[in-house]
CSV table of C-alpha atoms in Angstrom, one decimal:
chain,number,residue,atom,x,y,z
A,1,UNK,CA,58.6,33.5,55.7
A,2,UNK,CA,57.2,32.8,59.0
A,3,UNK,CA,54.3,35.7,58.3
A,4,UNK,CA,53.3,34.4,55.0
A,5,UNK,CA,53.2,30.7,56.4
A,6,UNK,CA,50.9,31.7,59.6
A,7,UNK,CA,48.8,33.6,56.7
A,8,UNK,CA,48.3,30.8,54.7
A,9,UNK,CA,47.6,28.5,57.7
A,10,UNK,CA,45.1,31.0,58.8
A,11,UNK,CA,43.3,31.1,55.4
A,12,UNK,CA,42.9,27.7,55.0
A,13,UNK,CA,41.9,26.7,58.7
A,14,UNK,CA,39.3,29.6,58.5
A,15,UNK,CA,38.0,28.4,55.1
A,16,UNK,CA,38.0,25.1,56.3
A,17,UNK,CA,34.7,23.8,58.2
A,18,UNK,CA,32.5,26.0,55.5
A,19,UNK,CA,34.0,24.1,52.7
A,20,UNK,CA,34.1,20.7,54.7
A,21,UNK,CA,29.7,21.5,54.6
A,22,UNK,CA,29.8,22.7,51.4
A,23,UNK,CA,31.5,19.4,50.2
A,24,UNK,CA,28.6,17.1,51.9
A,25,UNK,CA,26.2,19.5,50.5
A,26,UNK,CA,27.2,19.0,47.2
A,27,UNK,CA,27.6,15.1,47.6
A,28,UNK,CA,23.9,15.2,48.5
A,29,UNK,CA,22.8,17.5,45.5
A,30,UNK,CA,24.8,14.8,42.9
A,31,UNK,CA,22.9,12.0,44.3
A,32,UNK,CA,19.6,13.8,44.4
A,33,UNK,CA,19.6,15.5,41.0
A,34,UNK,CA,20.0,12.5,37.9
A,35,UNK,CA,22.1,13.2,35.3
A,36,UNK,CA,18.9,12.3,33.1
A,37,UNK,CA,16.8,15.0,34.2
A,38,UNK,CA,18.9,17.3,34.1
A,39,UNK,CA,19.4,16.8,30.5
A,40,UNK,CA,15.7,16.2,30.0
A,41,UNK,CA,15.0,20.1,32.0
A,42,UNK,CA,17.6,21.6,29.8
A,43,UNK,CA,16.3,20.7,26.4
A,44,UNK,CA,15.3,22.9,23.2
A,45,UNK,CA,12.7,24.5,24.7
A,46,UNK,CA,14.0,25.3,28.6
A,47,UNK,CA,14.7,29.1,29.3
A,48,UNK,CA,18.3,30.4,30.1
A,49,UNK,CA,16.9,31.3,33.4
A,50,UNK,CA,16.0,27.7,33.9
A,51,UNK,CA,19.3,26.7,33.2
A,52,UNK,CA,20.9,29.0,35.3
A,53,UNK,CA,19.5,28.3,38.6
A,54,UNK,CA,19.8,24.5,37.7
A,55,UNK,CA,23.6,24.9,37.3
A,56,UNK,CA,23.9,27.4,40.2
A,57,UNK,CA,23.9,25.1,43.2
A,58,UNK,CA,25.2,22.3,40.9
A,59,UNK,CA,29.0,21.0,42.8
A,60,UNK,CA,30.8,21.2,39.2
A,61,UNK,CA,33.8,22.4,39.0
A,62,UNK,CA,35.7,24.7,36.2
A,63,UNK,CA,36.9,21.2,34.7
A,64,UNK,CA,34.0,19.0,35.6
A,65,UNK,CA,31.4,21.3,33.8
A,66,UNK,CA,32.9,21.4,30.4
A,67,UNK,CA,32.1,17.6,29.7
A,68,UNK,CA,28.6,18.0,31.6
A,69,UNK,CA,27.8,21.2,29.7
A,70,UNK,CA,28.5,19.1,26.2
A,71,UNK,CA,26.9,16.4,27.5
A,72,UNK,CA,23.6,18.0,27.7
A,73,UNK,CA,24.3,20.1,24.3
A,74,UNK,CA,24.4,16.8,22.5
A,75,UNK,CA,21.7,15.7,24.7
A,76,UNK,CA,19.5,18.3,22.8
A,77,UNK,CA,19.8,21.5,25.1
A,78,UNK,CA,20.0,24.8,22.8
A,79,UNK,CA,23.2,26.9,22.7
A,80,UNK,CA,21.3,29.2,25.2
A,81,UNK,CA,20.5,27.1,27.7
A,82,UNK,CA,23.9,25.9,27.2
A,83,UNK,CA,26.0,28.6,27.9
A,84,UNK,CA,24.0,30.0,30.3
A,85,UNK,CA,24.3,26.5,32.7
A,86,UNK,CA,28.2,27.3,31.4
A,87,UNK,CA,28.6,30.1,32.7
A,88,UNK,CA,26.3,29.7,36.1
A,89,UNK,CA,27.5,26.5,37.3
A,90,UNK,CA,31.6,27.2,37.5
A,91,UNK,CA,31.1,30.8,38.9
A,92,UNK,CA,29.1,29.2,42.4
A,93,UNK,CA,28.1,26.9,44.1
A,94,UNK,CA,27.2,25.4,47.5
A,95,UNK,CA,31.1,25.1,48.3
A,96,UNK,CA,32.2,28.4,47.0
A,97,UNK,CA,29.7,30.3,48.4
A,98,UNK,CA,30.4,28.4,52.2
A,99,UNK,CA,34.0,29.5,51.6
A,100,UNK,CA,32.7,33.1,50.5
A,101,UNK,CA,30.5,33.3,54.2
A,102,UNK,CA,33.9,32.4,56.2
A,103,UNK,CA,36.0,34.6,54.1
A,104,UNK,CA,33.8,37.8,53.5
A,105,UNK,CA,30.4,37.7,55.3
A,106,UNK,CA,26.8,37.2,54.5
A,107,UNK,CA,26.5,40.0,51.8
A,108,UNK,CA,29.2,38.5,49.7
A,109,UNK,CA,27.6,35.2,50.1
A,110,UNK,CA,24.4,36.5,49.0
A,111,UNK,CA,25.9,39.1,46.5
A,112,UNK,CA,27.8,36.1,44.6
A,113,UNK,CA,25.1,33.9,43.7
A,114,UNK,CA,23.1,36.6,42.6
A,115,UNK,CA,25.6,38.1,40.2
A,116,UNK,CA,26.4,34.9,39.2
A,117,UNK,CA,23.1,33.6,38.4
A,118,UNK,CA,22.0,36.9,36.6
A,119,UNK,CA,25.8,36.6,34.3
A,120,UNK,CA,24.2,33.1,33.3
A,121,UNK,CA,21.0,34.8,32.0
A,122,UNK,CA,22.8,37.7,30.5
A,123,UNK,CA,25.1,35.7,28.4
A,124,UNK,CA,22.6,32.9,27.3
A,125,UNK,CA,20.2,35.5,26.1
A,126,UNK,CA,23.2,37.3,24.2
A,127,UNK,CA,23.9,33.8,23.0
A,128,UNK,CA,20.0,32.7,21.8
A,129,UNK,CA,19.7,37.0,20.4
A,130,UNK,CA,23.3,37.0,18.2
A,131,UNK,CA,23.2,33.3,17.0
A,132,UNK,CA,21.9,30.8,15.3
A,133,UNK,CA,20.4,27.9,16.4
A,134,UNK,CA,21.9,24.5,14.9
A,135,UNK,CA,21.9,20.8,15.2
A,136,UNK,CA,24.4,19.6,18.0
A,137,UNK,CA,26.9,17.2,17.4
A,138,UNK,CA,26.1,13.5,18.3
A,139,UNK,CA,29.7,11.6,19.5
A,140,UNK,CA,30.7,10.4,22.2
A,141,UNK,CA,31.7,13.0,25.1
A,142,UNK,CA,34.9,12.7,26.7
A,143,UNK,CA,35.4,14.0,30.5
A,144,UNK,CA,38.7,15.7,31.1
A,145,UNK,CA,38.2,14.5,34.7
A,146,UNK,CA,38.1,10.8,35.7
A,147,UNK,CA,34.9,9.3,36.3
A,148,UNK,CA,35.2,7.4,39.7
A,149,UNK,CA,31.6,6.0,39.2
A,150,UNK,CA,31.4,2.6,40.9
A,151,UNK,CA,29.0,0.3,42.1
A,152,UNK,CA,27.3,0.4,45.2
A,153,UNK,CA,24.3,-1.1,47.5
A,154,UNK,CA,20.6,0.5,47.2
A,155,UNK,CA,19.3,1.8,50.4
A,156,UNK,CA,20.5,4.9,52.7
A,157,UNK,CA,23.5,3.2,53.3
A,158,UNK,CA,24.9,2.9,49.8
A,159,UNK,CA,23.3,6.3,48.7
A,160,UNK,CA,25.3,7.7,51.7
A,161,UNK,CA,28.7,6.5,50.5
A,162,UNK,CA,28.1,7.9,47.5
A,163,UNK,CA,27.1,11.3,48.8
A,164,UNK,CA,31.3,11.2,50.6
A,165,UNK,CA,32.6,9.3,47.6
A,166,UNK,CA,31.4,12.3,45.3
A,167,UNK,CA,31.9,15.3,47.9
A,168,UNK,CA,35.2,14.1,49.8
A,169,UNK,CA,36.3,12.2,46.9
A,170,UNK,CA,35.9,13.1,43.2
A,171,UNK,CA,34.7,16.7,43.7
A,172,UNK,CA,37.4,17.4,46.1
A,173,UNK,CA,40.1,15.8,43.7
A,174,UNK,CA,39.0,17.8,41.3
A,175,UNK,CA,39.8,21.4,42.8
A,176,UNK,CA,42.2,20.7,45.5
A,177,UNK,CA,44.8,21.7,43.7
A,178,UNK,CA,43.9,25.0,42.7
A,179,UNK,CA,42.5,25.8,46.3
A,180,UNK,CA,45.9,25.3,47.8
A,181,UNK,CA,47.2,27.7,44.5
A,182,UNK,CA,44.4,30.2,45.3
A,183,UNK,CA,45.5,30.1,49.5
A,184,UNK,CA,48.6,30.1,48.7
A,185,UNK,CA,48.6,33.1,46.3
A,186,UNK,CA,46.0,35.0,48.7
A,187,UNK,CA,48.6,34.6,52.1
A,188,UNK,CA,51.4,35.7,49.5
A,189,UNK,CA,49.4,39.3,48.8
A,190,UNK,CA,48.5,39.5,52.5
A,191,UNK,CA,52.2,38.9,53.4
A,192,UNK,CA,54.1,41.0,51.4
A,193,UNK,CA,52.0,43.6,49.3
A,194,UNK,CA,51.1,46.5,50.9
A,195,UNK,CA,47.9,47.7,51.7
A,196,UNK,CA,48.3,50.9,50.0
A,197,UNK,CA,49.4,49.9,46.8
A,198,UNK,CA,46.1,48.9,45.0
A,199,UNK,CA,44.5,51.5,47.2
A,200,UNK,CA,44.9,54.2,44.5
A,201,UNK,CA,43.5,51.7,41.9
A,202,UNK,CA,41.2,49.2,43.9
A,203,UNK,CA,37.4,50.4,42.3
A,204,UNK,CA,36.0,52.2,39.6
A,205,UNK,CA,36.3,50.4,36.0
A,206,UNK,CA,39.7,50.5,35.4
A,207,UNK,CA,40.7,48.6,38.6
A,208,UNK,CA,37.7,46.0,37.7
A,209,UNK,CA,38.7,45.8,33.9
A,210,UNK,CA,42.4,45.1,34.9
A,211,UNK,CA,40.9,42.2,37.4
A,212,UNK,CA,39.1,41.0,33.9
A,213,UNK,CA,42.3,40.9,32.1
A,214,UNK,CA,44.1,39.1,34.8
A,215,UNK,CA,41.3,36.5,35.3
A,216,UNK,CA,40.9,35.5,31.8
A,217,UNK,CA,43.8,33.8,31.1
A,218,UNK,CA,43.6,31.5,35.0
A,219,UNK,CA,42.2,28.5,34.9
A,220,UNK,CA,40.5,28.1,38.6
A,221,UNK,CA,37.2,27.1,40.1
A,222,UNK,CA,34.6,29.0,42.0
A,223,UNK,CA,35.7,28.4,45.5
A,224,UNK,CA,39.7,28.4,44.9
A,225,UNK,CA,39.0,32.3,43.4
A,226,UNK,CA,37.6,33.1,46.7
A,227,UNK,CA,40.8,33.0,48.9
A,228,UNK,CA,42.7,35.1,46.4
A,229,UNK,CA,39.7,37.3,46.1
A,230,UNK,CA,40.3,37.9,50.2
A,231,UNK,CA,43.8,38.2,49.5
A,232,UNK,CA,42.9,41.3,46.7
A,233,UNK,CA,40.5,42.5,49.0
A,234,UNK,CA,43.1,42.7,51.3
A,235,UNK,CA,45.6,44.3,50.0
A,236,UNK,CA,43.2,47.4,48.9
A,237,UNK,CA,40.8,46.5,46.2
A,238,UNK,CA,37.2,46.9,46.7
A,239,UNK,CA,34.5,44.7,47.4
A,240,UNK,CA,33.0,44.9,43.7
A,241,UNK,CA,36.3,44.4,41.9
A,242,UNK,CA,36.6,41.2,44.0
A,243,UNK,CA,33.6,40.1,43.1
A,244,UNK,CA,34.1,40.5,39.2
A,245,UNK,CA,37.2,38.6,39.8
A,246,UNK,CA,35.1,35.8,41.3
A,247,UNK,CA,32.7,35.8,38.2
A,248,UNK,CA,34.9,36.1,35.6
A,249,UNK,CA,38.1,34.1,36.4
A,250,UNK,CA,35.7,30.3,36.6
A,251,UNK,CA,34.1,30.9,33.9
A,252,UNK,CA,36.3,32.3,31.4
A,253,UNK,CA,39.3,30.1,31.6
A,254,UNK,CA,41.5,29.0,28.2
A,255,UNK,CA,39.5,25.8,28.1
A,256,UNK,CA,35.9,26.4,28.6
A,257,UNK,CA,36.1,29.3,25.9
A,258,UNK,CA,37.9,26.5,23.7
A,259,UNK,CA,34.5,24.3,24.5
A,260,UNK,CA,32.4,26.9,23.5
A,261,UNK,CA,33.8,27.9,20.1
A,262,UNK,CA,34.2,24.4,19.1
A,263,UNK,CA,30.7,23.3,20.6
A,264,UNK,CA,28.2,26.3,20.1
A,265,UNK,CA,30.3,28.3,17.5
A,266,UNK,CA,32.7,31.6,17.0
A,267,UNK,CA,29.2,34.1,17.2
A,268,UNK,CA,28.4,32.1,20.9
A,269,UNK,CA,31.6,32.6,22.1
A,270,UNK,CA,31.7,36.4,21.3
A,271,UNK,CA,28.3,36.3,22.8
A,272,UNK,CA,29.6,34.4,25.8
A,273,UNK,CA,32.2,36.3,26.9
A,274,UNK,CA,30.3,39.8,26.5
A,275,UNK,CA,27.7,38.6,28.6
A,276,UNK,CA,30.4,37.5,31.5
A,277,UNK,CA,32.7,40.4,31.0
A,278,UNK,CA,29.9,42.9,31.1
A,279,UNK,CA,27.7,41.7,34.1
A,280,UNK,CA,30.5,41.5,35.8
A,281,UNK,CA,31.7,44.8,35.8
A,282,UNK,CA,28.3,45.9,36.2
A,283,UNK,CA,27.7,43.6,39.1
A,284,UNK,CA,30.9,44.9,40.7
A,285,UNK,CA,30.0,48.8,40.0
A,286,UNK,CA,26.6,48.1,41.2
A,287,UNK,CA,28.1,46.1,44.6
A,288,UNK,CA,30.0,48.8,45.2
A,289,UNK,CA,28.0,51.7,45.2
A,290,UNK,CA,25.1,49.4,47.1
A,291,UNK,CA,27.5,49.3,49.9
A,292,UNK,CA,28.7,52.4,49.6
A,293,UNK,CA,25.2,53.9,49.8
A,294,UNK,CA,24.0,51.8,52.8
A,295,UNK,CA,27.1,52.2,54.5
A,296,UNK,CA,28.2,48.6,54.5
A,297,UNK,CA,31.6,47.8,54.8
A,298,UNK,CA,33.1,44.0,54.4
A,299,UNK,CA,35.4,42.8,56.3
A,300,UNK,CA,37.6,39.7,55.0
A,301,UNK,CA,38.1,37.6,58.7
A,302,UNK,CA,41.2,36.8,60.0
A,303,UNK,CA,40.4,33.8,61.7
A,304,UNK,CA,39.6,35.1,65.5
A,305,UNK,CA,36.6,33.0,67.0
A,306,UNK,CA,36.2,31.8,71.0
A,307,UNK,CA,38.0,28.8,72.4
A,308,UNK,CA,35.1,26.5,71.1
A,309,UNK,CA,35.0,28.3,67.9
A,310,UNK,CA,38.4,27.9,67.4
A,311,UNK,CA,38.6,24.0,68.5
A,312,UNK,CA,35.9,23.4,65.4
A,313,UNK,CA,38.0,25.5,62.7
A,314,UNK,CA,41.0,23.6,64.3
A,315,UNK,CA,39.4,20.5,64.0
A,316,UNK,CA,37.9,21.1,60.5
A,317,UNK,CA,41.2,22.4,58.9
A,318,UNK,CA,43.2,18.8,60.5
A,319,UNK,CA,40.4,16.9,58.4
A,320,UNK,CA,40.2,19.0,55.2
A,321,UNK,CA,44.1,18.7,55.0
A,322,UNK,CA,44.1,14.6,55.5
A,323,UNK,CA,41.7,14.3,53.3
A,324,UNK,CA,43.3,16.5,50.5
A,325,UNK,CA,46.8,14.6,51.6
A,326,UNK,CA,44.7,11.0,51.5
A,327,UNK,CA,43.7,12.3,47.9
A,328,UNK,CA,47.8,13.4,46.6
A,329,UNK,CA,48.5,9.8,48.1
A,330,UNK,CA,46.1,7.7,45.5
A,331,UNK,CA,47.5,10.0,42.6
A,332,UNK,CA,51.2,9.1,43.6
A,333,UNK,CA,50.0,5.1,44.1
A,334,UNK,CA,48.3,5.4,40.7
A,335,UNK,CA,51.2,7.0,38.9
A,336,UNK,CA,53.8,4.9,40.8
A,337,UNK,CA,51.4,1.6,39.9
A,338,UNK,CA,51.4,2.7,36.0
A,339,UNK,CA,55.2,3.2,36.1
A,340,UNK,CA,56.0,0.0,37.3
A,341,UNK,CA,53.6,-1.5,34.4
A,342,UNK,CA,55.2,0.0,31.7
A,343,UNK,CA,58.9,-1.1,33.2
A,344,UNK,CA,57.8,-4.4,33.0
């Protein structure tokens, strides 16, 4: 017990100052990039590549993208352009790929992005090739995440609380949860599965098509599939089948294939998944025998720095954890607040 709790500490204080950036990052992406133009670049005529490497770098997560991606459907952006800012936006981002840097290295960070951004295209074009373009419906879009929006001062000032409202705030609320599920599950495989036992099975197709199979079903963002992709890694899998774990688990959760059947139709959803479930296990069979072939090996960290090194993950991991405990403390006021209404 002791083992898997120094693990899990160790995760999460190494993961900590990367995603601590990659929250601010995102806070100043939000306020930079209007909802407006977004939908206004993602109309009818915008390419699935254009979509793509709009919803890349876009801090959405799994939940947070399903209303936004229907939001700009109905806004008047085809089912291409659609799915592919469906399928880009949940696999990275600016967070996720911070964690991916502390966790695995630069060539993961870079490798992620990449695949994710090239799933987008594959599966939009899949989408615009195998169906057919139709009117989108006009209602009103509901957000299976709170808005928080609230009114604040112009100037730098009031643009820079909104930058930590939305990055320490909202965005964090809304994956918090499955980051501590994803640490938690990624100490658990370091603890107490053995090295050797996915060894025999950790690359080639089948290893990557069982990943597939298991990711499907989870409903997770793109940065809390990184510590469990560490924790795989870890326990013997390769570098590629982590990856297709990390591309295919955010994106092809219960409820964003739910969105795109009932928004873009049984034929896009097919059309969907094949492009996600393909790239990916050609991404990861392609990762793998690029680092095979140049002799690269990667190397998930364990959390060793210097003394000042360690005083700044130290530091970091104290300030992610109150803010994530600041965060459970509003959701128990809240719930506590509408019990007591309804009693009285």
């Amino acid at each position: 017990m002791n083992a898997f709790i120094g693990n899990f500490i160790d995760l999460f204080t190494e993961s900590a100052p990367y995603l601590l950036m990659g929250l601010l990052l995102a806070g100043v992406i939000r306020q930079l990039i209007p909802d407006t133009w977004i939908n206004k670049t993602l109309g009818k005529d915008s390419s699935v590549v254009t979509a793509a490497l709009i919803g890349t770098p876009l801090p959405l997560c799994s939940c947070s993208v399903i209303p936004a991606a229907m939001g700009i459907r109905r806004a008047g952006a085809s089912k291409a352009s659609t799915a592919s800012f469906m399928v880009a936006t949940p696999e990275t981002g600016v967070d996720s790929v911070g964690v991916t840097l502390a966790l695995m290295g630069p060539v993961m960070a870079i490798a992620r992005p990449i695949a994710a951004i090239t799933s987008a295209i594959v599966a939009g074009l899949l989408v615009r090739r195998f169906d057919v373009e139709a009117p989108s419906k006009q209602e009103e879009v509901k957000s299976c995440c709170k808005s928080n929006h609230q009114a604040l001062p112009e100037g730098f000032v009031g643009k820079a609380v909104s930058v930590v409202q939305y990055g320490y705030g909202k965005l964090l609320k809304d994956f918090m949860g499955w980051l501590l599920i994803g640490l938690f599950f990624a100490a658990l495989i370091q603890t107490f599965v053995p090295a050797t036992l996915l060894s025999q099975y950790g690359s080639g197709v089948l290893a990557m098509m069982l990943v597939i199979l298991v990711s499907i079903p989870m409903y997770i963002c793109a940065t809390a599939s990184t510590p469990i992709a560490a924790g795989l890694m870890l326990s013997g899998i390769s570098p590629g089948a982590a990856l297709v774990f990390m591309l295919a688990g955010p994106a092809t959760n219960i409820a964003t294939l739910m969105v795109v059947k009932n928004e873009l139709g049984p034929r896009s959803l097919i059309a969907y998944l094949t492009g996600v479930v393909v790239t990916a296990l050609v991404m990861g069979l392609g990762f793998d025998f690029f680092l095979e072939y140049f002799d690269i090996t990667i190397a998930v960290s364990q959390g060793e720095h210097g003394e000042m090194g360690s005083l700044l993950y130290s530091a970091s991991a104290v300030i992610l954890a109150s803010l994530i405990a600041y965060q459970y403390g509003n959701q128990l006021k809240s719930k506590l607040a509408a019990r007591n209404v309804a009693a009285s």
